[in-house]
mmCIF file of C-alpha atoms in Angstrom:
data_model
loop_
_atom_site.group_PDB
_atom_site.id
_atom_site.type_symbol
_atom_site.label_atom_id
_atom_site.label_comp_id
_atom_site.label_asym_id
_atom_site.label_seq_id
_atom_site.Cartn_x
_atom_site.Cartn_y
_atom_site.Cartn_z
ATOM 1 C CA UNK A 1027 0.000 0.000 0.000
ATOM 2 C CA UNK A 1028 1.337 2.795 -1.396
ATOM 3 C CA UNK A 1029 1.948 5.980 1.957
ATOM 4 C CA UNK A 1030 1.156 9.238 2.090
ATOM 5 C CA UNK A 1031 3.203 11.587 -1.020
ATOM 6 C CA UNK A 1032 4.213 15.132 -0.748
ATOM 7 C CA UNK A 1033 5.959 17.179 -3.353
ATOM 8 C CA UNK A 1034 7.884 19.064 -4.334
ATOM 9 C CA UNK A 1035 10.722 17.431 -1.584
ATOM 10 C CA UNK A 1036 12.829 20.524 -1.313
ATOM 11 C CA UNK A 1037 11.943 24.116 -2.098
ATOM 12 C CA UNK A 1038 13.982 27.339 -2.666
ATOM 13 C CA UNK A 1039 12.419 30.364 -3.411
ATOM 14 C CA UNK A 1040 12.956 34.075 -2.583
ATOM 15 C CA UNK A 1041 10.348 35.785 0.081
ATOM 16 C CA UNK A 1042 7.547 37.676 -0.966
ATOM 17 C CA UNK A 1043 7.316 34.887 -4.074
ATOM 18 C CA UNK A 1044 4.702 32.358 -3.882
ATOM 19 C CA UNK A 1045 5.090 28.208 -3.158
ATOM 20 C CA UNK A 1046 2.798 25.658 -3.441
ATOM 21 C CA UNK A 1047 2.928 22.041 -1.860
ATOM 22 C CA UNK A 1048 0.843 19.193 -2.666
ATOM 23 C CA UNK A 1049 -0.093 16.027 -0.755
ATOM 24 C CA UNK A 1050 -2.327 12.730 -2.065
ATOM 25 C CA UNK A 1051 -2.925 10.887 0.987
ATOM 26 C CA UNK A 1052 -2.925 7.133 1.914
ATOM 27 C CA UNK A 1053 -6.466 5.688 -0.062
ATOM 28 C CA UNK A 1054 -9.121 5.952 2.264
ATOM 29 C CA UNK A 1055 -7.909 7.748 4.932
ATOM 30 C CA UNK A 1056 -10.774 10.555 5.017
ATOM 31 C CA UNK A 1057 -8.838 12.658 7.269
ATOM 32 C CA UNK A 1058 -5.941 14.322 6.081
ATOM 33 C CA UNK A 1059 -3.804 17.420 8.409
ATOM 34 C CA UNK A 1060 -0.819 19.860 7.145
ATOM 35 C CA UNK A 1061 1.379 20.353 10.214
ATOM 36 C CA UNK A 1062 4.493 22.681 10.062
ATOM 37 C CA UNK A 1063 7.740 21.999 11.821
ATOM 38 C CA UNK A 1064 10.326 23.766 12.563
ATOM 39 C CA UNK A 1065 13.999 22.526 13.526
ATOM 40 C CA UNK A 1066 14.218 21.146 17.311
ATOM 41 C CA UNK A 1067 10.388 21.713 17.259
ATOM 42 C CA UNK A 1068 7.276 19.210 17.598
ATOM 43 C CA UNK A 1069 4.984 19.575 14.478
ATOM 44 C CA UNK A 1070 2.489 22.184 14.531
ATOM 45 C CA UNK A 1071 -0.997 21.812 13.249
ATOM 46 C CA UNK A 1072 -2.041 24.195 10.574
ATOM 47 C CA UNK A 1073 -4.917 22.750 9.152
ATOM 48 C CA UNK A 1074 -7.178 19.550 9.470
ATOM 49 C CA UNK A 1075 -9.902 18.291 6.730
ATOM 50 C CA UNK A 1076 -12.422 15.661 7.342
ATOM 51 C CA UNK A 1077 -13.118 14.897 3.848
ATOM 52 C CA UNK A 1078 -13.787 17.699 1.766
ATOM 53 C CA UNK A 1079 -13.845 19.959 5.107
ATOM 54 C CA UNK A 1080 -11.448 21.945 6.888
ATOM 55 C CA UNK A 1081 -12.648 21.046 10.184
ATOM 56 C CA UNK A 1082 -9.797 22.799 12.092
ATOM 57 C CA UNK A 1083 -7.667 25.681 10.853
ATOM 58 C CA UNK A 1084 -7.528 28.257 13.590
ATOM 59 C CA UNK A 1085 -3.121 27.829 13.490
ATOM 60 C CA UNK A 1086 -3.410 28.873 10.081
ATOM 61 C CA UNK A 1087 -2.412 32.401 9.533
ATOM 62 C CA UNK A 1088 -4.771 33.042 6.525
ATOM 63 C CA UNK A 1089 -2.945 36.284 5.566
ATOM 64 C CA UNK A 1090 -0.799 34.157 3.583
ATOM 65 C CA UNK A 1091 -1.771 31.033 3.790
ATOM 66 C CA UNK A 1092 -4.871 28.457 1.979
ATOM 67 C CA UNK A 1093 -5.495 24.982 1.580
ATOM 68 C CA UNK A 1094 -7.455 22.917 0.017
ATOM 69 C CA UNK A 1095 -8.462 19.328 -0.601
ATOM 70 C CA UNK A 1096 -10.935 19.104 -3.677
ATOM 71 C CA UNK A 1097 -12.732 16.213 -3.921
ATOM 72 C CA UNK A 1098 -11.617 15.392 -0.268
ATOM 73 C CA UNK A 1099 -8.391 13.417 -1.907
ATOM 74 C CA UNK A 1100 -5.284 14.960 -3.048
ATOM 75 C CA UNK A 1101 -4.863 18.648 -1.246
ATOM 76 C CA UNK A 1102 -2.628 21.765 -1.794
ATOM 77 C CA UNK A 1103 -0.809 23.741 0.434
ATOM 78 C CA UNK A 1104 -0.169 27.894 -0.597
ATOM 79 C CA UNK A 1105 1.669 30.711 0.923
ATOM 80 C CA UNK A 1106 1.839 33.806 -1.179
ATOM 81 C CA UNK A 1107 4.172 35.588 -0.606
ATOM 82 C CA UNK A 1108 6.725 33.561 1.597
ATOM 83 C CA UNK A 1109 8.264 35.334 4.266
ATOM 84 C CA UNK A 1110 12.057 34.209 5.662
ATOM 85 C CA UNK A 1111 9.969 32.754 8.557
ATOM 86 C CA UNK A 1112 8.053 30.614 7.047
ATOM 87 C CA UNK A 1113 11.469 28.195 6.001
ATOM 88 C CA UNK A 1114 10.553 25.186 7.872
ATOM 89 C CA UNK A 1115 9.578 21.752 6.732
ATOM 90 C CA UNK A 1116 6.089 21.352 5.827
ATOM 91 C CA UNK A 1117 4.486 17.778 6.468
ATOM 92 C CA UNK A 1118 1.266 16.325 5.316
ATOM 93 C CA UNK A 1119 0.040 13.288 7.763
ATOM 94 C CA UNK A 1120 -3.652 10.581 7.176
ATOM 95 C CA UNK A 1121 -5.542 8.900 9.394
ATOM 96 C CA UNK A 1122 -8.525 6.967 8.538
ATOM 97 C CA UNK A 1123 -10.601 7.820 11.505
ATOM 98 C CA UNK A 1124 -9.294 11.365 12.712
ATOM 99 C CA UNK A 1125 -8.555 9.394 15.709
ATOM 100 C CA UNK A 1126 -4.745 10.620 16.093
ATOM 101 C CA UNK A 1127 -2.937 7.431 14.699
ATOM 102 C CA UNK A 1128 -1.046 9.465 11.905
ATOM 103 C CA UNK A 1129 0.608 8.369 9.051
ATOM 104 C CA UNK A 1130 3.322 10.873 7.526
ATOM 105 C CA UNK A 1131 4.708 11.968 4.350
ATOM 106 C CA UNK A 1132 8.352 12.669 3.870
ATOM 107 C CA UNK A 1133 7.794 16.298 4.302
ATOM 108 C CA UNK A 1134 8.660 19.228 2.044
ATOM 109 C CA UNK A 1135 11.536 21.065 3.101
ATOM 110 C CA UNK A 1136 11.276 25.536 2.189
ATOM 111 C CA UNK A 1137 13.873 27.739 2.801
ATOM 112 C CA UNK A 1138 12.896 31.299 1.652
ATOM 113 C CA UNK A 1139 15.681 33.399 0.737
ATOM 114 C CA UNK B 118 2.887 27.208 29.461
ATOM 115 C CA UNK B 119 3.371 24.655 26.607
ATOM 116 C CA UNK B 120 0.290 22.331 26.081
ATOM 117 C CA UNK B 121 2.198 19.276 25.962
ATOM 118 C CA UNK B 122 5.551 19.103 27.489
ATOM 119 C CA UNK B 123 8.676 16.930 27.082
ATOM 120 C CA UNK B 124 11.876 17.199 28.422
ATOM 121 C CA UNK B 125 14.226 18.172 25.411
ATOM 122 C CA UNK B 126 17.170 15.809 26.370
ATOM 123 C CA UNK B 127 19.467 14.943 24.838
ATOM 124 C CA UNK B 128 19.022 11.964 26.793
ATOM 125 C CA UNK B 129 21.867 8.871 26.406
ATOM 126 C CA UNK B 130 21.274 5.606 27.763
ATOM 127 C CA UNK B 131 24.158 2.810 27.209
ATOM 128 C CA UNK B 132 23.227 -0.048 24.613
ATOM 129 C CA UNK B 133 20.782 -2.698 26.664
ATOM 130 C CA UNK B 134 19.845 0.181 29.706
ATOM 131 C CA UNK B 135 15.833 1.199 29.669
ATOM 132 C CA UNK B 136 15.411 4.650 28.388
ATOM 133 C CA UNK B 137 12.832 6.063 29.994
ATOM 134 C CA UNK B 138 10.915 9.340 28.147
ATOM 135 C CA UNK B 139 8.217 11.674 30.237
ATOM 136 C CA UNK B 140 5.460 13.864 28.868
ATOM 137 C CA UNK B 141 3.123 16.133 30.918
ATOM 138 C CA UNK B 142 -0.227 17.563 29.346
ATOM 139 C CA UNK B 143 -2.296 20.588 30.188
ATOM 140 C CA UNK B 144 -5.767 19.166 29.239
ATOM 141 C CA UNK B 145 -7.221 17.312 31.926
ATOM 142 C CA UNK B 146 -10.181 15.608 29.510
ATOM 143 C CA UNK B 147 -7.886 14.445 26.888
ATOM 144 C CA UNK B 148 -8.872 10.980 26.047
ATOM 145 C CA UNK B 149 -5.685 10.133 24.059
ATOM 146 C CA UNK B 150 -2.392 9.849 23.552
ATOM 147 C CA UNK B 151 0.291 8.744 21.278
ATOM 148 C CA UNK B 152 4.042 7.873 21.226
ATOM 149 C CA UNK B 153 5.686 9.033 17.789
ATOM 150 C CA UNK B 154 9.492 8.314 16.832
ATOM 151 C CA UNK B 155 11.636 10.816 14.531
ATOM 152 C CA UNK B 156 14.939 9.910 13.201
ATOM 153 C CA UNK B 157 16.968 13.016 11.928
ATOM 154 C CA UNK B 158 15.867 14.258 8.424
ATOM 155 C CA UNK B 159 12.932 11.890 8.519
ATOM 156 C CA UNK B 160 8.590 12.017 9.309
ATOM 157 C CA UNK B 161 7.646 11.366 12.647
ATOM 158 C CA UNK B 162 6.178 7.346 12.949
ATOM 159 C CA UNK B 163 3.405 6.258 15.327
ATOM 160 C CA UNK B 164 5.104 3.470 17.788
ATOM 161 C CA UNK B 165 2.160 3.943 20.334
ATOM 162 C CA UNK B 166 -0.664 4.396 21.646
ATOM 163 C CA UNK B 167 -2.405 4.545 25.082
ATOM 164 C CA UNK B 168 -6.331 5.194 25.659
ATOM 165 C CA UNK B 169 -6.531 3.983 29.369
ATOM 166 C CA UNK B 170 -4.745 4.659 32.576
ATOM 167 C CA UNK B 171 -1.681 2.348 33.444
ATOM 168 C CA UNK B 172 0.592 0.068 30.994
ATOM 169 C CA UNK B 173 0.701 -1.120 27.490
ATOM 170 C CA UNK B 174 3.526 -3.250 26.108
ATOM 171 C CA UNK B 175 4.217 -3.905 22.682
ATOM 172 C CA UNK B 176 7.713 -5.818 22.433
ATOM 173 C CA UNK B 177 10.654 -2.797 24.152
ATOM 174 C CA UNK B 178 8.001 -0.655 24.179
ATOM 175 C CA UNK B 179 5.884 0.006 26.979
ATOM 176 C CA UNK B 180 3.685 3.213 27.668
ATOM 177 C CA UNK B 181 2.358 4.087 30.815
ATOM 178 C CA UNK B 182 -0.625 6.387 30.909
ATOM 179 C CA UNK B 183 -1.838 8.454 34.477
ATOM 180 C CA UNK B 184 -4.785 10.633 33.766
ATOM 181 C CA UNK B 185 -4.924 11.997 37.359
ATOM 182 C CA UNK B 186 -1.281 13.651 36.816
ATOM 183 C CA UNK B 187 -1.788 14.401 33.373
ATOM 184 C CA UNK B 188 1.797 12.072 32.759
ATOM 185 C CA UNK B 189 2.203 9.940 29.990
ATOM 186 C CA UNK B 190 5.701 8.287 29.619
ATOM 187 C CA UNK B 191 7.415 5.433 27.150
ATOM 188 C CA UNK B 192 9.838 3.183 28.673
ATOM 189 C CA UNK B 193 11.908 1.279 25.606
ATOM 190 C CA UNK B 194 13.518 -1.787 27.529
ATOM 191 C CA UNK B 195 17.167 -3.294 26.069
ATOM 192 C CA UNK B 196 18.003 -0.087 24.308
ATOM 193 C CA UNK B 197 19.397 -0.513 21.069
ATOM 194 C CA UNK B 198 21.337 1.869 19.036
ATOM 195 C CA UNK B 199 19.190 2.130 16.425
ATOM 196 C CA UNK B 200 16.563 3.458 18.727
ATOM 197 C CA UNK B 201 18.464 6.643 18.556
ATOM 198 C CA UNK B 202 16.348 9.186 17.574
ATOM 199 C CA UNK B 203 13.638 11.843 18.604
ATOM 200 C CA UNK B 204 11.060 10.994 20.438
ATOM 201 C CA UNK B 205 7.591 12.995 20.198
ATOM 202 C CA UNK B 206 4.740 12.813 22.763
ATOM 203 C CA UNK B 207 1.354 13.948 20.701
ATOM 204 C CA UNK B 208 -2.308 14.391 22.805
ATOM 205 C CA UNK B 209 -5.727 14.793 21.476
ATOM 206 C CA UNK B 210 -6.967 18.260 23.281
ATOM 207 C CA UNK B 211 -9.818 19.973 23.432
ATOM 208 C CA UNK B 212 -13.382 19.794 22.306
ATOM 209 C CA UNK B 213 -11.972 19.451 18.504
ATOM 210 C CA UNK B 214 -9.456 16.949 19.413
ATOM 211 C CA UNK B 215 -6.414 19.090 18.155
ATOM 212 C CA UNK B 216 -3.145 16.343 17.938
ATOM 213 C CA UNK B 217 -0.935 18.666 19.945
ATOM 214 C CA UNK B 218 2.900 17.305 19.427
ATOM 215 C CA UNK B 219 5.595 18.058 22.493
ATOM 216 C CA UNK B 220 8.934 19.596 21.139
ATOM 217 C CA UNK B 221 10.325 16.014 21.506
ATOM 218 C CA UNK B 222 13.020 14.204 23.693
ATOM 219 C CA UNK B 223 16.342 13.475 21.820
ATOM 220 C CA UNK B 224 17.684 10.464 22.779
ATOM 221 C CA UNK B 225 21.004 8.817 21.928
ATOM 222 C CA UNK B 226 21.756 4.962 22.965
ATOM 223 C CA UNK B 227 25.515 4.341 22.863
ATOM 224 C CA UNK B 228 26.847 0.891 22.134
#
């Protein structure tokens, strides 16, 4: 069974320019969350969908920041325009019942120059 | 006052010892809780879970759960070194059942 996949790996980009990550989540697993973590950090929720629904997204500064997950499958990640804060590693996690047993992607690394 | 606190470590336990990692929460009706491992560069991994007060074993592993402290720990028995890594309490809180993640304990197991 194929896991969760996150692109693009690694991003570099200059701030105030936009960046985009994508995530398709493990099949089946209705609930999919975008956490962001930063270097001797825990992950840090940004967003959660249940399905098509963004159930929890009060950590997400919406300023810069959307999501979404059409079709309540594959979902997208934005921040436009990047700031040199937001460099941090960017990880998209499933669960099939919300329930907290996550499964991870391999993250996508930004640094924002 | 952090949500969900771990001590940050680095911790070092000699090859066979039991490590022994400690996590306090701030929610009081948080129903449960989960063990994840982290080894540098990579995604966190789920290695446990814990629902009810007192233990559950799975192989090394063995989490202990005490609702009335708000204390969750994770003992790994016969250390390896290949159990090196970080290790990241997470807690569902509150009434929308955020997964809040400690900052992690770093531990190294030296052969």
């Amino acid at each position: 069974e194929a896991g969760v996949v996150q692109s693009p790996r690694y991003k570099i980009i200059e701030k105030k320019q936009p960046v985009a990550f994508w995530c398709n989540p493990i099949s089946g697993h209705n609930t999919l969350y975008w956490y962001l973590q930063n270097l001797g950090q825990g992950p840090e929720l940004l967003i959660r969908y249940e399905n098509e629904e963004a159930v929890d997204d009060s950590q997400l500064p919406k300023d810069r920041f959307s999501a979404e997950r059409l079709k309540g499958v594959d979902s997208t990640l934005k921040i436009q325009p990047a700031e040199l804060g937001d460099s941090a590693v960017y990880l998209c996690a499933s669960s099939f019942q919300g329930d907290g047993e996550l499964f991870f992607g391999e993250g996508s690394r930004l640094t924002v120059l | 006052q952090k949500e969900v606190e771990q001590n940050s470590g680095p911790l070092s336990v000699p090859e066979g010892a039991i490590a022994s990692l400690n996590c306090t929460y701030s929610d009081r009706v948080s129903q449960s809780f989960f063990w994840y491992r982290q080894y540098s560069g990579k995604s966190p991994e789920l290695i446990m879970s814990i629902y009810s007060n007192g233990d559950k074993e799975d192989g090394r592993f063995t989490a202990q759960l005490n609702k009335a402290s708000q204390y969750v720990s994770l003992l790994i028995r016969d250390s390896q070194p290949s159990d090196s890594a970080t290790y990241l309490c997470a807690v569902n809180m509150g009434s929308a059942r955020q997964l809040t993640f400690g900052s992690g304990t770093q531990l190294t197991v030296l052969p």
